[in-house]
Amino acid sequence: TMDGYQWYYEGLNGWWQYDDRTSRAIEASFQRDDKVCVLHISGQEYAIDLEQMMQARLSDPMRRRRIKRDLVTIPNKGVAGLSIQ
Ligand code: V3L
């Protein structure tokens, strides 16, 4: 669906995959060349900045993380906080 790509946000010593719904929403914005999209993710609103490649909480913009679009096959920590062992 996404040509073997996925969206990731930064965690401690690695990258987490976004949940599928969020990842598809970010991809749609990316394909439209949007600069930013605002998404509801696990009870919080986040601005996904596709120029800076960062996510930040709307209610607390200091809470920023890097994001990236990369192959689904890269090593990662899991999906949206659910660890892979
Ligand atoms: N999807 C799901 N949960 C998120 C996301 C997101 N895009 N962004 C933040 N959170 P903040 P390690 C992460 C969660 O940035 O051990 C991971 O998913 C975030 O969860 O201040 O550091 C893990 O569950 C955090 O719990 O808004 O790699 C957890 O951190 C909370 O929102 C630990 O991961 C505050 O993040």
GROMACS .gro file of N, CA and C in nm, residues 42-84:
model
  129
   42SER      N    1  -0.345   0.862   2.023
   42SER     CA    2  -0.360   0.814   2.162
   42SER      C    3  -0.390   0.927   2.261
   43GLY      N    4  -0.500   0.996   2.235
   43GLY     CA    5  -0.550   1.094   2.330
   43GLY      C    6  -0.487   1.231   2.326
   44GLN      N    7  -0.394   1.252   2.233
   44GLN     CA    8  -0.328   1.382   2.222
   44GLN      C    9  -0.330   1.429   2.076
   45GLU      N   10  -0.332   1.561   2.060
   45GLU     CA   11  -0.320   1.619   1.925
   45GLU      C   12  -0.174   1.648   1.898
   46TYR      N   13  -0.127   1.601   1.784
   46TYR     CA   14   0.011   1.625   1.743
   46TYR      C   15   0.015   1.694   1.608
   47ALA      N   16   0.103   1.791   1.595
   47ALA     CA   17   0.134   1.847   1.465
   47ALA      C   18   0.248   1.765   1.405
   48ILE      N   19   0.224   1.712   1.286
   48ILE     CA   20   0.328   1.638   1.214
   48ILE      C   21   0.382   1.734   1.109
   49ASP      N   22   0.503   1.782   1.130
   49ASP     CA   23   0.564   1.881   1.041
   49ASP      C   24   0.648   1.809   0.936
   50LEU      N   25   0.600   1.811   0.812
   50LEU     CA   26   0.664   1.732   0.706
   50LEU      C   27   0.780   1.806   0.640
   51GLU      N   28   0.802   1.931   0.678
   51GLU     CA   29   0.922   2.003   0.634
   51GLU      C   30   1.035   1.981   0.733
   52GLN      N   31   1.004   2.003   0.861
   52GLN     CA   32   1.105   1.983   0.967
   52GLN      C   33   1.127   1.835   0.995
   53MET      N   34   1.029   1.752   0.954
   53MET     CA   35   1.028   1.608   0.988
   53MET      C   36   1.036   1.590   1.140
   54MET      N   37   0.938   1.652   1.206
   54MET     CA   38   0.924   1.644   1.352
   54MET      C   39   0.776   1.630   1.385
   55GLN      N   40   0.747   1.565   1.495
   55GLN     CA   41   0.612   1.575   1.551
   55GLN      C   42   0.621   1.654   1.681
   56ALA      N   43   0.516   1.728   1.714
   56ALA     CA   44   0.512   1.802   1.839
   56ALA      C   45   0.369   1.806   1.890
   57ARG      N   46   0.355   1.799   2.022
   57ARG     CA   47   0.224   1.812   2.082
   57ARG      C   48   0.171   1.951   2.062
   58LEU      N   49   0.046   1.966   2.023
   58LEU     CA   50  -0.013   2.099   2.011
   58LEU      C   51  -0.017   2.167   2.147
   59SER      N   52  -0.048   2.092   2.251
   59SER     CA   53  -0.064   2.151   2.384
   59SER      C   54   0.070   2.180   2.451
   60ASP      N   55   0.178   2.128   2.395
   60ASP     CA   56   0.311   2.146   2.456
   60ASP      C   57   0.418   2.122   2.350
   61PRO      N   58   0.440   2.225   2.267
   61PRO     CA   59   0.528   2.210   2.150
   61PRO      C   60   0.674   2.176   2.185
   62MET      N   61   0.711   2.189   2.313
   62MET     CA   62   0.845   2.145   2.353
   62MET      C   63   0.859   1.993   2.343
   63ARG      N   64   0.747   1.924   2.345
   63ARG     CA   65   0.752   1.777   2.338
   63ARG      C   66   0.759   1.735   2.191
   64ARG      N   67   0.881   1.740   2.141
   64ARG     CA   68   0.907   1.717   2.000
   64ARG      C   69   0.986   1.588   1.980
   65ARG      N   70   0.959   1.523   1.871
   65ARG     CA   71   1.036   1.405   1.832
   65ARG      C   72   1.065   1.412   1.683
   66ARG      N   73   1.177   1.357   1.645
   66ARG     CA   74   1.205   1.343   1.502
   66ARG      C   75   1.113   1.234   1.444
   67ILE      N   76   1.084   1.250   1.316
   67ILE     CA   77   1.010   1.146   1.244
   67ILE      C   78   1.086   1.113   1.117
   68LYS      N   79   1.055   1.000   1.058
   68LYS     CA   80   1.113   0.969   0.927
   68LYS      C   81   1.023   0.874   0.851
   69ARG      N   82   1.038   0.875   0.719
   69ARG     CA   83   0.972   0.780   0.629
   69ARG      C   84   1.082   0.686   0.583
   70ASP      N   85   1.069   0.559   0.611
   70ASP     CA   86   1.176   0.465   0.576
   70ASP      C   87   1.116   0.329   0.543
   71LEU      N   88   1.199   0.239   0.497
   71LEU     CA   89   1.153   0.105   0.458
   71LEU      C   90   1.092   0.032   0.577
   72VAL      N   91   0.991  -0.049   0.551
   72VAL     CA   92   0.928  -0.129   0.658
   72VAL      C   93   1.026  -0.230   0.717
   73THR      N   94   1.133  -0.258   0.642
   73THR     CA   95   1.226  -0.364   0.682
   73THR      C   96   1.336  -0.317   0.778
   74ILE      N   97   1.343  -0.187   0.808
   74ILE     CA   98   1.449  -0.142   0.900
   74ILE      C   99   1.423  -0.195   1.042
   75PRO      N  100   1.530  -0.211   1.120
   75PRO     CA  101   1.512  -0.247   1.260
   75PRO      C  102   1.430  -0.138   1.329
   76ASN      N  103   1.334  -0.178   1.413
   76ASN     CA  104   1.258  -0.077   1.486
   76ASN      C  105   1.214  -0.134   1.620
   77LYS      N  106   1.163  -0.046   1.706
   77LYS     CA  107   1.131  -0.086   1.843
   77LYS      C  108   0.996  -0.155   1.855
   78GLY      N  109   0.911  -0.137   1.753
   78GLY     CA  110   0.776  -0.192   1.758
   78GLY      C  111   0.680  -0.090   1.701
   79VAL      N  112   0.552  -0.109   1.729
   79VAL     CA  113   0.448  -0.024   1.672
   79VAL      C  114   0.379   0.055   1.783
   80ALA      N  115   0.390   0.187   1.775
   80ALA     CA  116   0.315   0.277   1.864
   80ALA      C  117   0.327   0.240   2.011
   81GLY      N  118   0.446   0.202   2.052
   81GLY     CA  119   0.470   0.172   2.193
   81GLY      C  120   0.453   0.026   2.230
   82LEU      N  121   0.410  -0.057   2.135
   82LEU     CA  122   0.403  -0.202   2.159
   82LEU      C  123   0.534  -0.265   2.112
   83SER      N  124   0.615  -0.305   2.209
   83SER     CA  125   0.750  -0.353   2.178
   83SER      C  126   0.750  -0.485   2.104
   84ILE      N  127   0.848  -0.500   2.018
   84ILE     CA  128   0.879  -0.634   1.968
   84ILE      C  129   0.990  -0.687   2.058
   0.00000   0.00000   0.00000
